[in-house]
Coordinates of N, CA and C in Angstrom, one line a residue:
X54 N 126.5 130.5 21.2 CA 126.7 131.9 21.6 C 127.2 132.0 23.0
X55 N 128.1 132.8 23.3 CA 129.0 133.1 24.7 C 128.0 133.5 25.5
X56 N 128.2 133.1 26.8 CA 127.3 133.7 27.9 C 128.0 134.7 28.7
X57 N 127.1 135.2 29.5 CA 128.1 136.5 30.6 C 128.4 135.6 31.2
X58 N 128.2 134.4 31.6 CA 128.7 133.4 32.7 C 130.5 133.6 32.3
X59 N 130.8 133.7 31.4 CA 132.5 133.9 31.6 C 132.7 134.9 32.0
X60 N 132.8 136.1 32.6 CA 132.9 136.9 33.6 C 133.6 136.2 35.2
X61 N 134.6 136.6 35.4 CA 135.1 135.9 36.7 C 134.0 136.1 37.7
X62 N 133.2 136.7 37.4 CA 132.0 137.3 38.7 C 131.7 135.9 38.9
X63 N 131.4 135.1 37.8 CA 130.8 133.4 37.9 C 131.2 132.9 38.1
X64 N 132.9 132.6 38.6 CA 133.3 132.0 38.6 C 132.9 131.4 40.0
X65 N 132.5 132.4 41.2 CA 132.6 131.9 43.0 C 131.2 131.2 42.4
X66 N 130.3 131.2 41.4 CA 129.3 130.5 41.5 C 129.0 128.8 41.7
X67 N 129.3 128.2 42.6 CA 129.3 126.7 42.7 C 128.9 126.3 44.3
X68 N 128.6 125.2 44.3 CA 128.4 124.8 45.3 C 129.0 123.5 45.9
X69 N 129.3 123.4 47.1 CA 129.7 121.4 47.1 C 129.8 121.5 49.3
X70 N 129.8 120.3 49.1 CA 130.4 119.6 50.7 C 130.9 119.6 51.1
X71 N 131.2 119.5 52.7 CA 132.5 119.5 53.1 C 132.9 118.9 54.4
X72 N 133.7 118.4 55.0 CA 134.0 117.5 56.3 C 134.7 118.4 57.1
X73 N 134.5 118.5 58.0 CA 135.3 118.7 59.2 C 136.3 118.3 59.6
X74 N 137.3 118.9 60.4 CA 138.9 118.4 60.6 C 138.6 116.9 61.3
X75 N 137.3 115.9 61.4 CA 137.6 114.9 62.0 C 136.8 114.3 61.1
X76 N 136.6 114.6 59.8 CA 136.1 114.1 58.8 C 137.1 113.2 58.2
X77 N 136.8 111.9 57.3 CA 137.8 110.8 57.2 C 138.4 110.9 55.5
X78 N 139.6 110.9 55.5 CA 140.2 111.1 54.1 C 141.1 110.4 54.0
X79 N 141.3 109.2 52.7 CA 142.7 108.4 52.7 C 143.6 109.5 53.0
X80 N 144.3 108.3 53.4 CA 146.3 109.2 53.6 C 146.7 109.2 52.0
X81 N 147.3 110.9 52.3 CA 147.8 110.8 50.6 C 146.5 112.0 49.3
X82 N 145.6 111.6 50.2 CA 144.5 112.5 49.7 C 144.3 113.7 49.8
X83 N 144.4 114.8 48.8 CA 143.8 116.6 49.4 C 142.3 116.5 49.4
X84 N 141.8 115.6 48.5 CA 140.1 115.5 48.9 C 139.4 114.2 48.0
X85 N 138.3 114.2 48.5 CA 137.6 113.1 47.7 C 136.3 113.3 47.6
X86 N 135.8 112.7 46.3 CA 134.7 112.4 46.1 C 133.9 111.0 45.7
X87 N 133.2 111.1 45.4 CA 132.5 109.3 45.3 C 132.7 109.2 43.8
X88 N 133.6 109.6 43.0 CA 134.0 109.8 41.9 C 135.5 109.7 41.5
X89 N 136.0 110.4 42.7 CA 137.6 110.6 42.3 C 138.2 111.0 43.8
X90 N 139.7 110.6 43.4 CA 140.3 110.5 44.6 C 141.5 111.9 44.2
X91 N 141.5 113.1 44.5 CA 142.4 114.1 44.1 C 143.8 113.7 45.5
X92 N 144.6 113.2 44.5 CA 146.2 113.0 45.7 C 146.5 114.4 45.9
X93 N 147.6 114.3 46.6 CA 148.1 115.3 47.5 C 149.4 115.8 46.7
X94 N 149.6 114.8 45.7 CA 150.9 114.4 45.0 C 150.2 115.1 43.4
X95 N 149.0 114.7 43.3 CA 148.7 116.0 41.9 C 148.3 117.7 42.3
X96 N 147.2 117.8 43.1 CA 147.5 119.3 44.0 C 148.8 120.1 44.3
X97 N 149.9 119.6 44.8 CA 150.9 119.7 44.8 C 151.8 120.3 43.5
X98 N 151.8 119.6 42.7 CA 152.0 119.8 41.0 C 151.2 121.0 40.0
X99 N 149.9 121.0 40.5 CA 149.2 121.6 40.0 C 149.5 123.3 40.8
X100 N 149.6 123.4 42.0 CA 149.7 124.4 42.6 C 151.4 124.6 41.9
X101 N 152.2 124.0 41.9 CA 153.5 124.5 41.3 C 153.4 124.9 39.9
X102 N 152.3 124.9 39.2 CA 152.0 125.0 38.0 C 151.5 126.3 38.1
X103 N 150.6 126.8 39.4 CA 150.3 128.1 39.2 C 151.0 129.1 39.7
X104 N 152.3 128.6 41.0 CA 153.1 129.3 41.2 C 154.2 129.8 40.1
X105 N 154.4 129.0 39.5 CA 155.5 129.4 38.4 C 154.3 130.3 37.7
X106 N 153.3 129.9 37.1 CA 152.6 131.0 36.1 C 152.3 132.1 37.2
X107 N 152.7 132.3 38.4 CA 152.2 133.9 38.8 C 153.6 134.7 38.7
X108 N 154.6 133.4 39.1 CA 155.9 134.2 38.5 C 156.3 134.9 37.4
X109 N 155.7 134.2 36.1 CA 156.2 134.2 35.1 C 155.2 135.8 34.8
X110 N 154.0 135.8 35.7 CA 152.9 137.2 35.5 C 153.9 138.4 36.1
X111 N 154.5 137.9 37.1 CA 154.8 139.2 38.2 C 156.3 139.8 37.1
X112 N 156.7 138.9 36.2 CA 157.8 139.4 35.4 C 157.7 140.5 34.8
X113 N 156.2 139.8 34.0 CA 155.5 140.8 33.2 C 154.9 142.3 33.4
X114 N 155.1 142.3 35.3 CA 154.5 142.9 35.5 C 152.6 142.9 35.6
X115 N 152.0 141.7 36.0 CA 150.9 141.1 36.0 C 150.9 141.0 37.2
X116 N 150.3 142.0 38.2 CA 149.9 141.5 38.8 C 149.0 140.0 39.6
X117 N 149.1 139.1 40.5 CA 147.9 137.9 40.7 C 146.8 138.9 41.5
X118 N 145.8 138.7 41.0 CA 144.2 139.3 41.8 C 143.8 138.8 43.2
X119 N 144.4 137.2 43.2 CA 144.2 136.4 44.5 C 145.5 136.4 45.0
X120 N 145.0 136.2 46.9 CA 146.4 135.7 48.3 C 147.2 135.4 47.3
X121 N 148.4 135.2 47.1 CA 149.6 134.3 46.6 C 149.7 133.0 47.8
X122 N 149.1 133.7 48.6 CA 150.1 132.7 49.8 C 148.6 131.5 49.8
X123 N 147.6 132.0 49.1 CA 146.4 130.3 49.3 C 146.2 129.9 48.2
X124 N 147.6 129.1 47.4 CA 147.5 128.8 46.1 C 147.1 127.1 46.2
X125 N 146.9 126.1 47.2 CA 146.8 125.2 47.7 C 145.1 125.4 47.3
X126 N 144.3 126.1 48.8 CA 143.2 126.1 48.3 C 142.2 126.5 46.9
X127 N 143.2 127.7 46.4 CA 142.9 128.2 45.1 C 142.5 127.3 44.1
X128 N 144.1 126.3 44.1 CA 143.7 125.1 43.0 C 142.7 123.7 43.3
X129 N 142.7 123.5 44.4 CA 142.2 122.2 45.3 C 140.7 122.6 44.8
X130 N 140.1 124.1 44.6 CA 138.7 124.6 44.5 C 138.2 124.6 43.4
X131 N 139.1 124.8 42.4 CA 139.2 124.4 40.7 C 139.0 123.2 40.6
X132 N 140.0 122.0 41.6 CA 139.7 120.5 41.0 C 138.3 119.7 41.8
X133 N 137.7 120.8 42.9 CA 136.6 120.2 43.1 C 135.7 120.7 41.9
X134 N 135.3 122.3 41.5 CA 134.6 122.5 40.5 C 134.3 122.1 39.9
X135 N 135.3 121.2 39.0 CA 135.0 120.6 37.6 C 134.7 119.1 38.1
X136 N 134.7 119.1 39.0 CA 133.6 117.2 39.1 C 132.4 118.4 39.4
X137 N 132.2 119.1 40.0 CA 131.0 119.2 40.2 C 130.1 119.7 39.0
X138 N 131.0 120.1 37.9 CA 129.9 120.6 36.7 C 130.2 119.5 36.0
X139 N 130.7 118.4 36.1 CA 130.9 117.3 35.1 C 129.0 116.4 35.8
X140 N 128.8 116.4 37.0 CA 128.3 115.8 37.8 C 126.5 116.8 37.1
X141 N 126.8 118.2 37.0 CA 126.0 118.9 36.6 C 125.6 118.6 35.1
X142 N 126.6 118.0 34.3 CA 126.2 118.1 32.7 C 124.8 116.8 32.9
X143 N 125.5 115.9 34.0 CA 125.1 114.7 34.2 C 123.4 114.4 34.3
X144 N 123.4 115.5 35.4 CA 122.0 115.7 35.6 C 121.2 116.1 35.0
X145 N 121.8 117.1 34.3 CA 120.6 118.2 33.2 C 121.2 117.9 32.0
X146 N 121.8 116.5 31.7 CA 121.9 116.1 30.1 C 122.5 116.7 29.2
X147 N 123.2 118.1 30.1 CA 124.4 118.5 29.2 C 124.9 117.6 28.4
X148 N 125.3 118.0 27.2 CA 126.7 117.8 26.5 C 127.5 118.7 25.9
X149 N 128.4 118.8 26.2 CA 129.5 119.9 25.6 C 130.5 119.6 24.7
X150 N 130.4 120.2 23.4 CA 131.4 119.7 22.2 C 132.9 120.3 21.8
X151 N 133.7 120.0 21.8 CA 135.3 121.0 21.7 C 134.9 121.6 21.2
X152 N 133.9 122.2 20.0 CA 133.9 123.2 19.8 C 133.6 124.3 20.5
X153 N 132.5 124.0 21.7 CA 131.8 124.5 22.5 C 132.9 124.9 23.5
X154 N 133.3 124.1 23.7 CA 135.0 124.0 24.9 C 135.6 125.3 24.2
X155 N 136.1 125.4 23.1 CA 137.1 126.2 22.7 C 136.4 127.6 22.5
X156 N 135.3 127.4 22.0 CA 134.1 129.0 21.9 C 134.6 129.8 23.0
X157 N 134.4 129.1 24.7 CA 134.4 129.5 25.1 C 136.2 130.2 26.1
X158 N 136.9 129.5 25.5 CA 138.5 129.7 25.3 C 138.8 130.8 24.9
X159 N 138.2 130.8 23.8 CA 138.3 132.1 23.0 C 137.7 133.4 22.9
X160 N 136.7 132.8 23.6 CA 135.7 134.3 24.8 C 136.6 134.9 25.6
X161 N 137.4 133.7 26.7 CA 138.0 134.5 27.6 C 140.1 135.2 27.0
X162 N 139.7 134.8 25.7 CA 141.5 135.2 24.9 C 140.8 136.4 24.8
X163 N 139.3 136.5 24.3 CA 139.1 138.1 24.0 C 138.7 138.9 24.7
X164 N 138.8 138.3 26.3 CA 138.8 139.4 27.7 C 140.2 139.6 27.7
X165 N 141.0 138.7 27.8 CA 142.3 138.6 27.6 C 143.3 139.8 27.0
X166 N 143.0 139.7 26.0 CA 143.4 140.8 25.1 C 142.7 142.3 25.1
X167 N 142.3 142.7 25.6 CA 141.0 143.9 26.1 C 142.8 144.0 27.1
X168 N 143.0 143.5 28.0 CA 143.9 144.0 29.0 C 145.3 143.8 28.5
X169 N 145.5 143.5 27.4 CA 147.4 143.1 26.8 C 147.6 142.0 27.4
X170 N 146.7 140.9 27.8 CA 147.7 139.7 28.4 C 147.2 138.5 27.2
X171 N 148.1 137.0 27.5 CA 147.6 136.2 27.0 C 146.6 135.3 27.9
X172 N 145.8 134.2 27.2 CA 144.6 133.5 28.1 C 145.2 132.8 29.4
X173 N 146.0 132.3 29.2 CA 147.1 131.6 30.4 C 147.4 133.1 31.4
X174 N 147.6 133.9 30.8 CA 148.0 134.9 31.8 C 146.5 135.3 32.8
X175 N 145.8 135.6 31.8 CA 144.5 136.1 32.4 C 143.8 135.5 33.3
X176 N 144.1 133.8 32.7 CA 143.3 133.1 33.8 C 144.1 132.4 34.9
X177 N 145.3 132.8 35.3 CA 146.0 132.8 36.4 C 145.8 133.7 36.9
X178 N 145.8 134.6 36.2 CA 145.7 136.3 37.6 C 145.0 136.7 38.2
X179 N 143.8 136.2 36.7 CA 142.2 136.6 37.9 C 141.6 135.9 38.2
X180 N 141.9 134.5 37.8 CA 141.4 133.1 38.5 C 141.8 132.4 38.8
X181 N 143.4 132.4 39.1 CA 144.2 131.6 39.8 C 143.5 129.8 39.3
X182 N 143.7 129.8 37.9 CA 143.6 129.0 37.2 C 145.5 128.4 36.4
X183 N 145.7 127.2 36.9 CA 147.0 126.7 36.3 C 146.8 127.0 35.1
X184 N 147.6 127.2 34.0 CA 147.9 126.7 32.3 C 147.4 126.3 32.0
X185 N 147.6 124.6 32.9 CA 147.5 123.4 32.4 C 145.7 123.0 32.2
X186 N 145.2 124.0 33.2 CA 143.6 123.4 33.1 C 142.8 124.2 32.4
X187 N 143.4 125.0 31.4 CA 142.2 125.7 30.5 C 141.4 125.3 29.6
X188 N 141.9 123.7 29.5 CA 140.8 123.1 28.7 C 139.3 123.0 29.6
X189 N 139.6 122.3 30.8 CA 139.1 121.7 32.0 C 138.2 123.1 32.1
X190 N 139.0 124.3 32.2 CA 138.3 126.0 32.4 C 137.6 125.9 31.2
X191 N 137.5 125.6 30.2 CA 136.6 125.9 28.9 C 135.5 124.9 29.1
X192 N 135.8 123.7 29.6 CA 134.7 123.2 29.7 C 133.3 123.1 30.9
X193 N 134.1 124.0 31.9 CA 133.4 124.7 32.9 C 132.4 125.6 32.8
X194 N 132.7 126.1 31.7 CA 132.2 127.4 31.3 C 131.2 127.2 30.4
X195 N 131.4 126.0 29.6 CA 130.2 125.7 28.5 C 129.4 125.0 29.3
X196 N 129.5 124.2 30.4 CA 128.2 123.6 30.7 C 127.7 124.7 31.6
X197 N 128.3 125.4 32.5 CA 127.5 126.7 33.1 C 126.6 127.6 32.1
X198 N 127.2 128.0 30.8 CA 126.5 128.4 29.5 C 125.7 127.4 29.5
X199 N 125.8 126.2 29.4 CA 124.4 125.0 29.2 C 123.4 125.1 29.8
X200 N 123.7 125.1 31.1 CA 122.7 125.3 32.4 C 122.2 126.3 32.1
X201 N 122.6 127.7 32.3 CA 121.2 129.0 31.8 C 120.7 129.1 30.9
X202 N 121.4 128.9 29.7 CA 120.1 128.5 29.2 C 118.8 127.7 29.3
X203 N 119.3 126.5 29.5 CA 118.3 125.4 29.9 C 117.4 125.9 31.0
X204 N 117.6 126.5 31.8 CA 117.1 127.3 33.2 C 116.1 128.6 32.2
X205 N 116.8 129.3 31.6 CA 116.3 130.7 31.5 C 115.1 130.3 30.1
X206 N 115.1 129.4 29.6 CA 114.5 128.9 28.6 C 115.4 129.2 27.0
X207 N 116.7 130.0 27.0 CA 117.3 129.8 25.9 C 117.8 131.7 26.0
X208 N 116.5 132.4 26.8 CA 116.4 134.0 26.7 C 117.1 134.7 28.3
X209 N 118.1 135.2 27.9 CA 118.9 135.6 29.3 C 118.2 136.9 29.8
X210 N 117.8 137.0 31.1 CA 116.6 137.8 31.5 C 117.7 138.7 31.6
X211 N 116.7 140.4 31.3 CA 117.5 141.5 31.3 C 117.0 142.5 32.3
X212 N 116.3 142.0 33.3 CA 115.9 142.4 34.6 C 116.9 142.2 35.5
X213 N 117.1 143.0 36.6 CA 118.3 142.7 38.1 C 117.1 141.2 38.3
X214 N 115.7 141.5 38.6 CA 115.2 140.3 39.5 C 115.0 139.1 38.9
X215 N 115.5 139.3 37.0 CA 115.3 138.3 36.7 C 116.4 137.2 36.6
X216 N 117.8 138.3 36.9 CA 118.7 137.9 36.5 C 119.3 137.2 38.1
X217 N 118.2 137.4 38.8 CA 118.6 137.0 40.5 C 118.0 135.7 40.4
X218 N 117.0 135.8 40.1 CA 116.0 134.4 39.9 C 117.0 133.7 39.6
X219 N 117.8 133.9 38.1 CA 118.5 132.9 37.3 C 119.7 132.3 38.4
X220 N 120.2 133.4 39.0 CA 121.5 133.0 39.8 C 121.1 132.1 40.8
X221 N 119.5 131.9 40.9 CA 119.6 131.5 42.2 C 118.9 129.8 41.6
X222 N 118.6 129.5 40.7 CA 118.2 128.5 40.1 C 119.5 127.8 39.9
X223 N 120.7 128.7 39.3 CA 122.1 128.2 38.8 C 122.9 127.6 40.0
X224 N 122.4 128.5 41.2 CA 123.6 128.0 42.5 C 122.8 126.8 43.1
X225 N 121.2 126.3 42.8 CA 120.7 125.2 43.9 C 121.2 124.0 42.9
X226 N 121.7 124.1 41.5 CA 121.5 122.9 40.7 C 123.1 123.1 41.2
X227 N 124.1 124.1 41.5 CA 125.3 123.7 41.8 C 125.3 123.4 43.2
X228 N 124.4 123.5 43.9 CA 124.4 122.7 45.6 C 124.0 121.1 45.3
X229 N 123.1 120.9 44.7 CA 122.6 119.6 44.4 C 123.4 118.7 43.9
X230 N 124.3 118.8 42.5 CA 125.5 118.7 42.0 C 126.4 118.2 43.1
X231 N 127.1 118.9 43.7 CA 127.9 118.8 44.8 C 127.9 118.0 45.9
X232 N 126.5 118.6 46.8 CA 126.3 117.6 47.7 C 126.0 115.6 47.1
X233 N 125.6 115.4 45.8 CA 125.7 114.3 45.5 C 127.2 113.5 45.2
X234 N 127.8 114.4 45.0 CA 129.1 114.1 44.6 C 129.9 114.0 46.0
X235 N 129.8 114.3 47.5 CA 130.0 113.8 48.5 C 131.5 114.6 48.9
X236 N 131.2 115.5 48.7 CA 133.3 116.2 48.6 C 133.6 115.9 50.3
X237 N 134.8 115.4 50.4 CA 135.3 115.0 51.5 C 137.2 116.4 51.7
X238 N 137.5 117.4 51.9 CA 138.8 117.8 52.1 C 139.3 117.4 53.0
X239 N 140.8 117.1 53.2 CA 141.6 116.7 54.2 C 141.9 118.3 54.7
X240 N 141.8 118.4 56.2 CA 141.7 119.3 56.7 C 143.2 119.9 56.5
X241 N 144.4 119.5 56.2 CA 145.5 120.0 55.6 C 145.3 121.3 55.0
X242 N 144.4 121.2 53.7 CA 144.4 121.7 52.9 C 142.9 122.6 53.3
X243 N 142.0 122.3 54.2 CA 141.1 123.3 54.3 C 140.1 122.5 54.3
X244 N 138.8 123.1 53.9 CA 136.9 122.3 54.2 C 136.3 123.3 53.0
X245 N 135.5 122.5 53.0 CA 134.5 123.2 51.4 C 133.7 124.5 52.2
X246 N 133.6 125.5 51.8 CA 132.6 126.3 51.9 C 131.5 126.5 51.8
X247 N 130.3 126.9 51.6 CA 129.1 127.0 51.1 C 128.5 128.1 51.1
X248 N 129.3 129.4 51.9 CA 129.1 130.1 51.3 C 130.1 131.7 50.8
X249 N 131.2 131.2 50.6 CA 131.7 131.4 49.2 C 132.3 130.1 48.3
X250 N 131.7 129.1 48.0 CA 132.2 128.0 47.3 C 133.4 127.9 47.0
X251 N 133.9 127.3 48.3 CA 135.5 127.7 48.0 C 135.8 126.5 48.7
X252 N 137.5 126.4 48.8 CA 138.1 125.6 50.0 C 138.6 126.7 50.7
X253 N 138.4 126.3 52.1 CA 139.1 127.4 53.0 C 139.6 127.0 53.8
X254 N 140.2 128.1 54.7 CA 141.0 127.2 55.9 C 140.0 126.7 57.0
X255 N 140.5 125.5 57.6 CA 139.6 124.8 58.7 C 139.4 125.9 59.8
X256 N 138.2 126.5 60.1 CA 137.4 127.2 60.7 C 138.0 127.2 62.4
X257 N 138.3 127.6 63.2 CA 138.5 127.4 64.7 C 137.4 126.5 65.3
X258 N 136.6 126.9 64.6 CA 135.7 125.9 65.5 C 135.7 124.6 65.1
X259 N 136.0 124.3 64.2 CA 136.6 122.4 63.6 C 137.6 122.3 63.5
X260 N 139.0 122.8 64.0 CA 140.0 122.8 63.8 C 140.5 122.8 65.5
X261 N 141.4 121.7 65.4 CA 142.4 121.2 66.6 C 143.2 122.4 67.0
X262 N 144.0 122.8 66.1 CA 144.6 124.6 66.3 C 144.1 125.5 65.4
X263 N 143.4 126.2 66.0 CA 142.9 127.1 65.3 C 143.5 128.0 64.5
X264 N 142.4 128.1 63.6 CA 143.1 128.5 62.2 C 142.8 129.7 61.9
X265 N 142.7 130.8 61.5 CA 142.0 132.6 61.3 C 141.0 132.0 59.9
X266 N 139.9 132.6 59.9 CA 139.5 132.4 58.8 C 139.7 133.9 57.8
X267 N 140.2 133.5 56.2 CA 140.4 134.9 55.9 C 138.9 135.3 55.3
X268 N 137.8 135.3 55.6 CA 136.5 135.3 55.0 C 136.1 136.4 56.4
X269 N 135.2 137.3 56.3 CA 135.1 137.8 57.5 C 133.1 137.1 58.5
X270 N 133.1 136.2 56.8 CA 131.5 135.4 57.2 C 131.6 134.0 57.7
X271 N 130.5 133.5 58.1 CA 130.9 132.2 59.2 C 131.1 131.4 57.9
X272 N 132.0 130.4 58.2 CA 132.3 129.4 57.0 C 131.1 128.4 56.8
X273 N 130.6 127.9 56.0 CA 128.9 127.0 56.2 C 129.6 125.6 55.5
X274 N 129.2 124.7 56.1 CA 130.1 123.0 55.9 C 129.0 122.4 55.6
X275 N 127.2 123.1 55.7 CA 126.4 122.0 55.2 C 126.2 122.7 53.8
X276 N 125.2 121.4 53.3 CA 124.8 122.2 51.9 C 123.6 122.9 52.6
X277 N 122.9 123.7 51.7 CA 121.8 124.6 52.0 C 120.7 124.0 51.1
X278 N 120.8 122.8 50.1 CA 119.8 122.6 49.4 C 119.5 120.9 50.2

């Protein structure tokens, strides 16, 4: 059964680490973890994957919901995400089955279609999600479905305070997740957030030339759990 977790509202829901502009990153690297090495040379690809799909929206008359101009961080925050719920199935013994993957595919084809677009379209515009990762986006989405349940006991609370409880059970197992997983950004590309789970631009205050932050809240580099 689909969760409301597919709602872009969940999507800012994650958590992870982050270095400082004097934090150490191979050359070549947009970031790292004690898992995986994301080049600069797939980021790159991947962001021209979602530039062309915002083009191919703006044809259509699709508006993008996100900056156009921070499609670097946009995608760099996607390819930290999914180590960190891969890292999550890990811990809480998820497993997720293509069928489960595609269930939830087809959740978001049927927000999709509510607005006249296709799933590629929708989940570029309003998630600034490439094409190319919607499998990777479906299986995001089933282990976050895994997690509440498993948290809420199977019954999704229909109270605000119960449904705050839940968020807040869902964001420490995505701090924990993350901070184990060690995220390192090359300040190129920005520093992890913590609190909007994001990559962002390197902060003035860790940054050699200062950078504006577009967030109007202090950027947070530790984890909180």
């Amino acid at each position: 059964m689909r969760r409301t977790s597919m709602k872009w509202a969940a999507v800012v829901l994650a958590a992870g680490a982050a270095v400082s502009a004097c934090g150490t990153v191979q050359m070549g690297a947009a970031a790292l973890t004690v898992s995986q090495r994301i080049s600069s040379a797939t980021l790159s690809n991947e962001v021209a994957n979602l530039t062309a799909a915002y083009q191919a929206d703006q044809h259509k008359g699709v508006k993008p919901q996100r900056p156009t101009s921070q499609e670097p961080q946009q995608v760099l925050t996607w390819l930290l995400l999914f180590q960190v719920y891969d890292k999550i199935a890990q811990q809480h013994r998820i497993s997720v089955t293509p069928a489960q993957v595609q269930d939830q595919l087809n959740g978001l084809g049927a927000q999709a279609k509510q607005s006249g677009l296709t799933t590629a379209q929708y989940a570029s515009a309003a998630g600034a999600v490439p094409p190319d990762l919607l499998p990777e986006l479906g299986r995001y989405f089933a282990i976050l479905g895994a997690l509440q349940t498993g948290l809420d006991g199977g019954k999704a609370p229909t109270s605000t305070t119960g449904q705050q409880a839940l968020q807040a059970k869902v964001v420490n197992a995505q701090c924990v997740a993350a901070k184990s997983i060690d995220i390192n950004v090359n300040p190129q590309f920005g520093v992890w957030d913590y609190s909007t789970y994001s990559v962002v631009p390197v902060p003035p205050s860790l940054a050699a030339a200062p950078t504006p932050s577009p967030s109007s809240s202090p950027v947070r580099t530790t984890p909180p759990c």
